[in-house]
Coordinates of C-alpha atoms in Angstrom, one line a residue:
X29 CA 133.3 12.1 -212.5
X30 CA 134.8 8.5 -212.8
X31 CA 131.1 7.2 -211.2
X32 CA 129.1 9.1 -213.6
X33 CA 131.1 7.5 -216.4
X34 CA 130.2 4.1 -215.0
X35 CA 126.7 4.9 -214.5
X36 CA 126.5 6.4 -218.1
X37 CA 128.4 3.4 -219.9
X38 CA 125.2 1.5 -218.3
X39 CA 122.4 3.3 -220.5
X40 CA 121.7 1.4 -223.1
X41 CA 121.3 2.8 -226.4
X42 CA 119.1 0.0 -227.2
X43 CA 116.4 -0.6 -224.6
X44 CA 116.3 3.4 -224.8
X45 CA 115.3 3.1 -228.6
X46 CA 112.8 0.5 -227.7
X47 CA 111.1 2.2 -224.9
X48 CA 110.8 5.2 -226.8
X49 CA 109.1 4.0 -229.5
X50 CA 107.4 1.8 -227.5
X51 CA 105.7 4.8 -225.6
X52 CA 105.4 7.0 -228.6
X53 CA 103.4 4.0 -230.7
X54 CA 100.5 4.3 -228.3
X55 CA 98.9 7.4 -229.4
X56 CA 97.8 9.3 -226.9
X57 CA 96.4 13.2 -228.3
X58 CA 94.8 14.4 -225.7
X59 CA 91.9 13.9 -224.0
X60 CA 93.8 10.0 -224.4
X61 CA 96.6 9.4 -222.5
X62 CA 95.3 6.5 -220.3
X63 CA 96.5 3.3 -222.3
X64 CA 100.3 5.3 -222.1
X65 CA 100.2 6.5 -218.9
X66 CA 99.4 2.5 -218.1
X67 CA 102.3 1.2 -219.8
X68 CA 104.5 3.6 -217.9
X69 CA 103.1 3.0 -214.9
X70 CA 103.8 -0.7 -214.8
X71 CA 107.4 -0.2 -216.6
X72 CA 108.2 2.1 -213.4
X73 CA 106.6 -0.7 -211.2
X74 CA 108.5 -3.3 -213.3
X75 CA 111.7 -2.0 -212.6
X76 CA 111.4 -1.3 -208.7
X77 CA 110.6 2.1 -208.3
X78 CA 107.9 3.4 -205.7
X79 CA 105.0 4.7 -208.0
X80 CA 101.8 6.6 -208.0
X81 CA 98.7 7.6 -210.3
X82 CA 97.7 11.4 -209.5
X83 CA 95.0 12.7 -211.3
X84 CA 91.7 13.9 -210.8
X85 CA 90.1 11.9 -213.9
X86 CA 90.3 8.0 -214.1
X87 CA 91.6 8.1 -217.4
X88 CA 93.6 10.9 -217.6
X89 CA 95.9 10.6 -214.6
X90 CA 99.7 11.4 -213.8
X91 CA 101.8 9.3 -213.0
X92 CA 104.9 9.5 -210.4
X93 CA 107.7 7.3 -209.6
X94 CA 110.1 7.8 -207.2
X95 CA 113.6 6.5 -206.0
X96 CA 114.1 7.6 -202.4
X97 CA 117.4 9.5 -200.8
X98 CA 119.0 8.2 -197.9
X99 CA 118.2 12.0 -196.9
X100 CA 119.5 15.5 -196.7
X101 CA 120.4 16.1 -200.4
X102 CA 118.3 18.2 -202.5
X103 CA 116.1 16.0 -204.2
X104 CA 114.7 16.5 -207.9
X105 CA 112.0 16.0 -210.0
X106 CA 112.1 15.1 -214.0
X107 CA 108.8 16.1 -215.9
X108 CA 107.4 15.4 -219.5
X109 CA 103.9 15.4 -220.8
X110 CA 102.1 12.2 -222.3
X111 CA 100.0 13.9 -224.6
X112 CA 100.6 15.0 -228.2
X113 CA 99.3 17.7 -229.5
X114 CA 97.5 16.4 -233.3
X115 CA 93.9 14.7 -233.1
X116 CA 92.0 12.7 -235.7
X117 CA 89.1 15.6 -235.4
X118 CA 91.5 18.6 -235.5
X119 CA 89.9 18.8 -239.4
X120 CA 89.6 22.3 -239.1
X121 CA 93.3 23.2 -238.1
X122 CA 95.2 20.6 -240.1
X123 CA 95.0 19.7 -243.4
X124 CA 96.2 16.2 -242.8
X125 CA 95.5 15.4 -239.2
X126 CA 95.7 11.6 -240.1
X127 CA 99.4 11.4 -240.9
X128 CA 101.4 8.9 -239.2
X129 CA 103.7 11.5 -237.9
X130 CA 101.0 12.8 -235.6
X131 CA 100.4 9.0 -234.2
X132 CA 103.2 6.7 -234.8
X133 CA 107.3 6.9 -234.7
X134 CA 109.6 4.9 -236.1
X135 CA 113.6 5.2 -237.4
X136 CA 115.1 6.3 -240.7
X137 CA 118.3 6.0 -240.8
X138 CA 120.2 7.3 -237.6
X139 CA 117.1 9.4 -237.2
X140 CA 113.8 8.6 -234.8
X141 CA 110.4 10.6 -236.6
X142 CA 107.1 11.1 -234.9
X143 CA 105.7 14.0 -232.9
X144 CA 105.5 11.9 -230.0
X145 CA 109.5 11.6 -230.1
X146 CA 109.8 15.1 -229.9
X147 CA 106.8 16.3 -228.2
X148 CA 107.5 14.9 -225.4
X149 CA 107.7 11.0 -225.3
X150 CA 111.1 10.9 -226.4
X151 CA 112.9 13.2 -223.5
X152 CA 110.8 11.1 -221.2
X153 CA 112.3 7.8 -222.2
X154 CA 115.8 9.3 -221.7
X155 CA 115.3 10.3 -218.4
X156 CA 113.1 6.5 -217.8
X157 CA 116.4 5.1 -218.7
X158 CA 118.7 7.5 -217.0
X159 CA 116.8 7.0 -213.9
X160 CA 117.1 3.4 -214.2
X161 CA 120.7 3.5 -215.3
X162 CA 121.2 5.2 -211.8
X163 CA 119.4 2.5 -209.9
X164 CA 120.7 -0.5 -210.5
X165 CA 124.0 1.1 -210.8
X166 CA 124.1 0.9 -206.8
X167 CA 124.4 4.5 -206.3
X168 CA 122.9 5.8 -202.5
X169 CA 121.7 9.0 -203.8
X170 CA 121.0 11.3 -200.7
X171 CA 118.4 13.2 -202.1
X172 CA 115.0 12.1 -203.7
X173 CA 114.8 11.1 -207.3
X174 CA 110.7 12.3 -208.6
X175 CA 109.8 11.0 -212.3
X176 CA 107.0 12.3 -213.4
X177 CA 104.6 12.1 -216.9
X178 CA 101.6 14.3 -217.3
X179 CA 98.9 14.9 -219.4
X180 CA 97.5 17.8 -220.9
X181 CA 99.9 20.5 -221.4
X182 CA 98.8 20.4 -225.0
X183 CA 95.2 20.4 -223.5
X184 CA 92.2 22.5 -225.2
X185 CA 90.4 25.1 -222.9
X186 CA 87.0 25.8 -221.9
X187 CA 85.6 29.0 -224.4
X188 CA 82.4 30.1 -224.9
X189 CA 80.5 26.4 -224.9
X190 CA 78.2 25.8 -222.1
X191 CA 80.2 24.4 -218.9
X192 CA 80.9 20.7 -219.2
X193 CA 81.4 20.9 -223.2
X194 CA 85.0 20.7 -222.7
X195 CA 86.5 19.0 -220.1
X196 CA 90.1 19.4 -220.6
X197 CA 92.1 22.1 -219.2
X198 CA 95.5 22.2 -218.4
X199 CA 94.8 22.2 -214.5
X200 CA 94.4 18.2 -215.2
X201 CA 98.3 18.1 -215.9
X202 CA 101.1 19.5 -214.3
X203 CA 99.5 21.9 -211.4
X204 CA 97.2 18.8 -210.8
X205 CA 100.7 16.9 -210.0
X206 CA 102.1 19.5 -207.9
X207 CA 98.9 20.5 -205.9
X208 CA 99.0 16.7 -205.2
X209 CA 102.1 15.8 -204.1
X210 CA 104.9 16.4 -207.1
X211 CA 107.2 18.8 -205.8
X212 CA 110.7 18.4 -205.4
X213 CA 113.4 21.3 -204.5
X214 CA 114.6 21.4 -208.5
X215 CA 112.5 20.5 -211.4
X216 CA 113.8 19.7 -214.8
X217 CA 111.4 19.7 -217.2
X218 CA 112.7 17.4 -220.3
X219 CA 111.5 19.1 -223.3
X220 CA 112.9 20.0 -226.7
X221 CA 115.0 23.1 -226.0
X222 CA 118.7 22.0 -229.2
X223 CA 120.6 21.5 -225.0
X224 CA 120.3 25.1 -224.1
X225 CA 119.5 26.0 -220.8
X226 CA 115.8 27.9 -220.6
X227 CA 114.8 29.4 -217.2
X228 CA 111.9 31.3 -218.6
X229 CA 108.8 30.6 -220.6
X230 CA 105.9 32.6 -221.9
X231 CA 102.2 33.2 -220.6
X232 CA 99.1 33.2 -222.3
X233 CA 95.9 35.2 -223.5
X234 CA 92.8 34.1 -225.0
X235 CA 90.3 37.0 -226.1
X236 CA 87.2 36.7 -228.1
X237 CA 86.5 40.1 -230.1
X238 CA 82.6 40.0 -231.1
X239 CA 80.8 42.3 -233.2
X240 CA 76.8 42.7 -233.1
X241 CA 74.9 44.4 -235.8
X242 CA 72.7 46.8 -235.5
X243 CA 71.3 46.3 -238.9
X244 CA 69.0 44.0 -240.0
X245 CA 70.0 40.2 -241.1
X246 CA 69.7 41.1 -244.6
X247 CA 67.7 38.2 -246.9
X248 CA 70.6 38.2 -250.1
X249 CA 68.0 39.8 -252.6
X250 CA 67.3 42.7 -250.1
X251 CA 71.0 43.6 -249.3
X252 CA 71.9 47.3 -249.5
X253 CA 74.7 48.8 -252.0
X254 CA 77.9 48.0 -250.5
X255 CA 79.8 51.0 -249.3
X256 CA 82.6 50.4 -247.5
X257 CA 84.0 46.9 -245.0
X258 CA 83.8 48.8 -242.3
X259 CA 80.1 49.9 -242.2
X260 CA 79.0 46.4 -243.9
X261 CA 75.9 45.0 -242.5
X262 CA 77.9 41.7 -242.7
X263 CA 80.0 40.7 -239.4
X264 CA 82.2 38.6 -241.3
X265 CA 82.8 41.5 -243.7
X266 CA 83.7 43.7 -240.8
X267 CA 85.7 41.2 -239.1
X268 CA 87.9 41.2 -242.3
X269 CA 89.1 44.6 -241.4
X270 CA 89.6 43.8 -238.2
X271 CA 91.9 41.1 -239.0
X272 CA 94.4 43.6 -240.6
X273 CA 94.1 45.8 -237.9
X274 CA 95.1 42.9 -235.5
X275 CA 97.9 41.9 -237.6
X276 CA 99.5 45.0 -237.5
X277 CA 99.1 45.6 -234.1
X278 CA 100.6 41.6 -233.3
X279 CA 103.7 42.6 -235.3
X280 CA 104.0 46.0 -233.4
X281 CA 103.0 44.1 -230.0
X282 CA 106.2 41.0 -230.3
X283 CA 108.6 44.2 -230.8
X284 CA 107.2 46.1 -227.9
X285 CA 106.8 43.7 -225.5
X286 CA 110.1 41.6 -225.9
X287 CA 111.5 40.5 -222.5
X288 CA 115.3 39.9 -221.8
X289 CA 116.5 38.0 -218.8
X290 CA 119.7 38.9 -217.0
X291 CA 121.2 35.6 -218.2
X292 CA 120.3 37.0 -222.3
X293 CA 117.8 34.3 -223.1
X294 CA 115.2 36.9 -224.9
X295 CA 110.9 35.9 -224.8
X296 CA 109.0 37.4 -227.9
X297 CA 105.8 37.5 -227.3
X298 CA 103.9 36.7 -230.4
X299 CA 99.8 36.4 -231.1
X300 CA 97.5 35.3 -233.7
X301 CA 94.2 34.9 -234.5
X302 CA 92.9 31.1 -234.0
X303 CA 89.6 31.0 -234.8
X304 CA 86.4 32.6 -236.3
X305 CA 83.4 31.3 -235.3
X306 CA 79.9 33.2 -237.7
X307 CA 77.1 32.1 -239.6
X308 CA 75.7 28.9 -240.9
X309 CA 77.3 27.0 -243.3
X310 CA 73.7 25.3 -243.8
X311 CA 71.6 28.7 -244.4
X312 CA 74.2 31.6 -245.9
X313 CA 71.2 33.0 -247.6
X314 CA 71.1 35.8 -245.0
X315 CA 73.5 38.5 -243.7
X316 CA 76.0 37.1 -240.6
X317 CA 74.8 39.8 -237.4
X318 CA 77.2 37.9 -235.3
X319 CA 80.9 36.9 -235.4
X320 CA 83.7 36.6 -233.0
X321 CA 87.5 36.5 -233.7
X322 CA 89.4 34.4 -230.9
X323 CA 92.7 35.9 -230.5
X324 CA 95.6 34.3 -228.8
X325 CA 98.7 35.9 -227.6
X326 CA 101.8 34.8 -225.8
X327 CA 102.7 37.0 -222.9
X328 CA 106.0 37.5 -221.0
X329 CA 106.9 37.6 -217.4
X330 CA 104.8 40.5 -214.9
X331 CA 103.0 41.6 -218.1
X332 CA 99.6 42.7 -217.3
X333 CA 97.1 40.8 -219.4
X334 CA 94.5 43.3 -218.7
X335 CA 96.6 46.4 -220.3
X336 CA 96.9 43.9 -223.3
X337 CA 93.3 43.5 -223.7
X338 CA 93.2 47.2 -223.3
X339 CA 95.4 47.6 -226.0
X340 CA 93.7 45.3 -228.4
X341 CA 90.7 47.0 -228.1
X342 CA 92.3 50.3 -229.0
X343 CA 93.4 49.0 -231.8
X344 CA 90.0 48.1 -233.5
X345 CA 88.8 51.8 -232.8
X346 CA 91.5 53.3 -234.4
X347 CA 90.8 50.7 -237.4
X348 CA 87.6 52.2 -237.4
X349 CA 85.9 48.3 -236.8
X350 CA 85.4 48.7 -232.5
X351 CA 84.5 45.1 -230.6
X352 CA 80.9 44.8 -229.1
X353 CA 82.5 43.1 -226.7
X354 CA 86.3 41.9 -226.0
X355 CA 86.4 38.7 -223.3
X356 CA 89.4 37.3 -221.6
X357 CA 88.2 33.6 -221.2
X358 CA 92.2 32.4 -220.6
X359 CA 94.7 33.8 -218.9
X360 CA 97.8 31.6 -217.5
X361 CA 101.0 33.8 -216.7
X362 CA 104.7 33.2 -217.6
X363 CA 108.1 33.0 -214.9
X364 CA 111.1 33.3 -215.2
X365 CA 113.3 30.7 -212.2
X366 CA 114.2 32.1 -209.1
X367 CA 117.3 30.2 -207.5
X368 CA 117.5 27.9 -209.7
X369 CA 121.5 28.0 -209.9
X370 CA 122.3 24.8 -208.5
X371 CA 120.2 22.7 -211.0
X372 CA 121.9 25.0 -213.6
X373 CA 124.7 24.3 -212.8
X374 CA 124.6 20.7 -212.2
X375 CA 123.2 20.6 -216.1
X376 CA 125.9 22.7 -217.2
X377 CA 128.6 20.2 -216.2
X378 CA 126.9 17.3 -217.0
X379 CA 126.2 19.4 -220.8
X380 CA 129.9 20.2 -220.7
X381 CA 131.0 16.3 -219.5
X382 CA 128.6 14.7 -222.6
X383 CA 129.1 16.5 -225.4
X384 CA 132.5 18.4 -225.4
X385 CA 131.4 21.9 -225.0
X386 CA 129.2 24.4 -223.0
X387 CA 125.6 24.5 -223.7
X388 CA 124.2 26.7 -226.4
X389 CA 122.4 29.9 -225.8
X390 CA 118.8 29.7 -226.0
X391 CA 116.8 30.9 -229.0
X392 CA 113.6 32.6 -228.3
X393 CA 111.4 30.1 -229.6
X394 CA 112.1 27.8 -227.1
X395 CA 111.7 30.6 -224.6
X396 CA 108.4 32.3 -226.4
X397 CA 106.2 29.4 -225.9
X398 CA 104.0 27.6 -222.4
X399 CA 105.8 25.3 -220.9
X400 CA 105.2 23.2 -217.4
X401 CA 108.1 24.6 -215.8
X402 CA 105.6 27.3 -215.4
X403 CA 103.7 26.0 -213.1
X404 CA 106.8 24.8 -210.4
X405 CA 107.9 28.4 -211.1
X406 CA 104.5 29.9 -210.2
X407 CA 104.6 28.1 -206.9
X408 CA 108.3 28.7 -206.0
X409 CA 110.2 25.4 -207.2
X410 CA 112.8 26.4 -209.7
X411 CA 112.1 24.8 -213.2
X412 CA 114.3 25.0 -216.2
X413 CA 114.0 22.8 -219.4
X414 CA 116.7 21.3 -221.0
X415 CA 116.7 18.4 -223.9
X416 CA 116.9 17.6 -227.6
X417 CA 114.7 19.8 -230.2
X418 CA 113.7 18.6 -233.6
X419 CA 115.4 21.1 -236.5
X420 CA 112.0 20.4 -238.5
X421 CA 108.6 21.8 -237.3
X422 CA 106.6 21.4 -240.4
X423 CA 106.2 18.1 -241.1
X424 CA 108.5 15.6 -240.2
X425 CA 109.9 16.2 -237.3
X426 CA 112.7 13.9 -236.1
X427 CA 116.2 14.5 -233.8
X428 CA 118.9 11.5 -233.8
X429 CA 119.4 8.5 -231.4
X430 CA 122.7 9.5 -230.8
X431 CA 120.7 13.1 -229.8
X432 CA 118.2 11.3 -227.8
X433 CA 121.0 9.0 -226.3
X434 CA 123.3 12.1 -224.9
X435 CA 120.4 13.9 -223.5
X436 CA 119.8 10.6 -220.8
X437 CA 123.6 10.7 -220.6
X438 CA 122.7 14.2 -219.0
X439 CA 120.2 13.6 -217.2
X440 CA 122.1 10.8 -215.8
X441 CA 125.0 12.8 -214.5
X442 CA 122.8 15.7 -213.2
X443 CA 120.7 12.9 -211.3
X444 CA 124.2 12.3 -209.6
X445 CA 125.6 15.3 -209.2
X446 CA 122.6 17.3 -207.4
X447 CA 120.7 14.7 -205.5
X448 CA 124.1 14.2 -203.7
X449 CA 124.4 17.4 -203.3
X450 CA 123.8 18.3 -199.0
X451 CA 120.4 20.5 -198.7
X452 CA 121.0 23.3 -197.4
X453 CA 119.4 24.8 -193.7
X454 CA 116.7 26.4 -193.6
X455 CA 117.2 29.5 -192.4
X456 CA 116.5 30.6 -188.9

C-alpha cells in the first residue's frame, strides 16, 4: 500500500494531459494510424522500454512495449486501440463527419473533449504514464509488464466488393498482436467502461438480405397499378416492408436473447439495419430489380449465429416479403473471462484504494458492444476492461482530467499488485 502511494504521487497530472492530447491531435480514423502508432513508438523507446512494431501492414502496425520481471510473477498486458472510429468520407453515415470532435481534442474547463480521448487514446495515455510512473519509481516487478496499442478495432469489413476492395479487417488489430507475440497471463483492456468491471462483451453478425424480381424493370411510363408493398415490382418498395418486419423482430430478438453472467453484468444483444445498397442514383427512370438490406446484430456468448440467420429469415416470410437470398459475410463471437479473478481482484483494490469506494456495476452498454478483450478471451488469456467512459455519446463527448488522472492511478497500483504477484505451478 505505502509503495503504491509513492509510485502513484509520481504520475503527473501534467505530462498525462499533454501526452494525451498529444496522441489524440494526430488523427488517426482508420485505415491511418501510422503517423500515431510512430509517435508512441518512439515515446516508449524514449523512456527506456523494450519495444516492438507488429503488424502485418507497414503502415498500419501495433505496437508493444515491454518492462521485463525479474521472473515468476504473473505478468500482464495493457491494451487500447489507436484508431478512431469517424472518417472524412463516412458522408453517408454522418451528417457532419468533419467536426473537430471526430479529429482533434482539447480542454474546456476541468473537462478533456475529443473522440480520440474517449475512444481510446485517452485510457492509453493513463496507462503510458502509469507504466512509466512504475519504472522510474525503482520498483523490481517479478512479472512482465506488456503495453500494447492497436489498430483497427473500429476497422470496416470486407462485404460484397470484389476481394482486395477493402483491406481492413479487424484481424490487422488485436488477434494480429496476439497471434504474434502479445500475450501475457492477464489482459486489461483500457477502455471506457464509468470504472466498472466488464468480463464479458458481445459478438457479431453481418447478413445481407437481397431480394430479386421476377418482374420486369419497369420504364416509369409502363409501370403497373400499384397494389400492394409487398407484391411491388420495385425492390426498394419491398424492402420497405421488410424493414418493419426486421424492426420488430430486433426489438423481440434484444429481449429474447439477453445474457446474464454469474457475476450480474447483463449483455443485450441489439441489431439494426446499416445499409441499403439499390438502384442508380444517375438513371431512376426504371424499376430497382435488385436491393439488399445489410443487417447487423450483436450477439452474446455460445449463441449460434446460424439459428439467428435462421430466425431472420423467418421473419421476412411471415411478413409476407421472403429474402432471395440471406448471407452471413461476418461473424466474430463474444466471451465471457474464464479465471480472470486475480486481475479482478487486483483492479478491485486498486478501484477501492483510488477512489473511496467499490467499483460500480456494469451497465449493459458497456457489456453489449465488441471489444478486444474478445480476442485474449477467445484464445484463453483472461481479459476484462476497466476505465473512464464519457457520459455524452452524441456529440461532444468528453470525461474529466481528474477522471482520466485516477484511472492511471489504477492502473498503477494494479501494475504493482499483480505482476508481483508469484505465478502459480503449472499443474502436473
Amino acid at each position: 500500500m505505502a509503495l503504491a502511494d509513492d509510485v502513484v504521487k509520481n504520475i503527473d497530472r501534467n505530462e498525462l494531459i499533454e501526452l494525451a492530447l498529444a496522441i489524440c491531435n494526430i488523427d488517426s480514423p482508420g485505415p491511418t494510424e501510422a503517423q500515431v502508432a510512430e509517435y508512441i513508438f518512439n515515446w516508449f523507446q524514449k523512456e527506456g522500454f523494450r519495444t516492438r512494431k507488429i503488424g502485418l501492414l507497414s503502415d498500419r502496425f501495433n505496437v508493444m512495449a515491454t518492462l521485463p520481471g525479474s521472473g515468476g510473477g504473473c505478468s500482464l498486458l495493457f491494451n487500447s486501440h489507436m484508431d478512431t472510429a469517424v472518417r472524412f468520407t463516412d458522408t453517408w453515415t454522418r451528417k457532419d463527419p468533419h467536426l473537430d470532435v471526430y479529429h482533434k481534442a482539447w480542454i474546456e474547463g476541468d473537462e478533456l473533449i475529443g473522440e480520440g480521448i474517449v475512444n481510446d487514446k485517452g485510457p492509453m495515455a493513463a496507462f503510458m504514464i502509469a507504466a512509466k510512473a512504475v519504472k522510474e519509481s525503482g520498483v523490481q516487478l517479478k512479472g512482465d509488464l506488456v503495453l500494447t496499442s492497436v489498430v483497427g478495432e473500429t476497422s470496416h469489413e470486407p462485404s460484397d466488393g470484389p476481394p482486395g476492395a477493402v483491406i481492413e479487417t479487424k484481424d490487422l488489430g488485436a488477434r494480429f498482436l496476439v497471434t504474434h507475440g502479445g500475450v501475457a497471463d492477464y489482459v486489461l483492456v483500457a477502455e471506457g467502461t464509468g470504472f466498472s468491471m466488464v468480463s464479458v462483451e458481445a459478438g457479431m453478425v453481418w447478413l445481407k438480405i437481397t431480394w430479386v424480381s421476377d418482374q420486369p424493370g419497369f420504364y416509369t411510363p409502363y409501370l403497373p397499378t400499384r397494389t400492394t408493398m409487398r407484391e411491388s415490382p420495385n425492390m426498394i418498395v419491398r424492402a420497405g416492408v421488410a424493414i418493419e418486419a426486421l424492426e420488430r423482430w430486433a426489438s423481440e430478438y434484444e429481449e429474447k436473447c439477453s445474457y446474464k453472467t454469474q457475476q450480474g453484468a447483463m449483455v443485450i444483444p441489439k441489431a439494426q439495419i446499416g445499409a441499403i445498397r439499390a438502384g442508380n442514383p444517375n438513371g431512376i427512370s426504371s424499376t430497382p430489380q435488385i436491393c439488399s438490406l445489410y443487417l447487423g446484430a450483436f450477439t452474446v456468448p455460445n449463441q449460434d449465429p446460424l439459428r439467428l440467420k435462421d430466425d431472420v429469415e423467418k421473419a421476412l416470410k411471415d411478413a409476407g416479403v421472403p429474402a432471395s437470398e440471406i448471407e452471413m459475410y461476418y461473424f466474430r463471437r463474444g466471451y465471457e473471462a474464464k479465471n480472470c479473478e486475480k486481475l479482478t481482484d487486483a483492479v478491485r483494490k486498486a478501484h477501492v484504494e483510488t477512489f473511496g469506494s467499490e467499483p460500480p456495476a456494469p451497465n449493459s452498454p458497456t457489456c453489449s458492444m465488441w471489444r478486444d478483450i474478445n480476442i485474449f478471451n477467445e484464445v484463453g488469456v483472461p481479459a476484462i476492461t476497466y476505465g473512464p467512459r464519457s457520459d455524452s455519446h452524441s456529440f461532444k463527448r468528453s470525461f474529466t482530467v481528474d477522471a482520466l488522472y485516477k484511472a492511471a492511478c489504477v492502473y498503477a497500483r494494479t501494475i504493482l499488485n499483480l505482476c508481483n504477484q508469484e505465478k502459480p505451478a503449472p499443474l502436473k
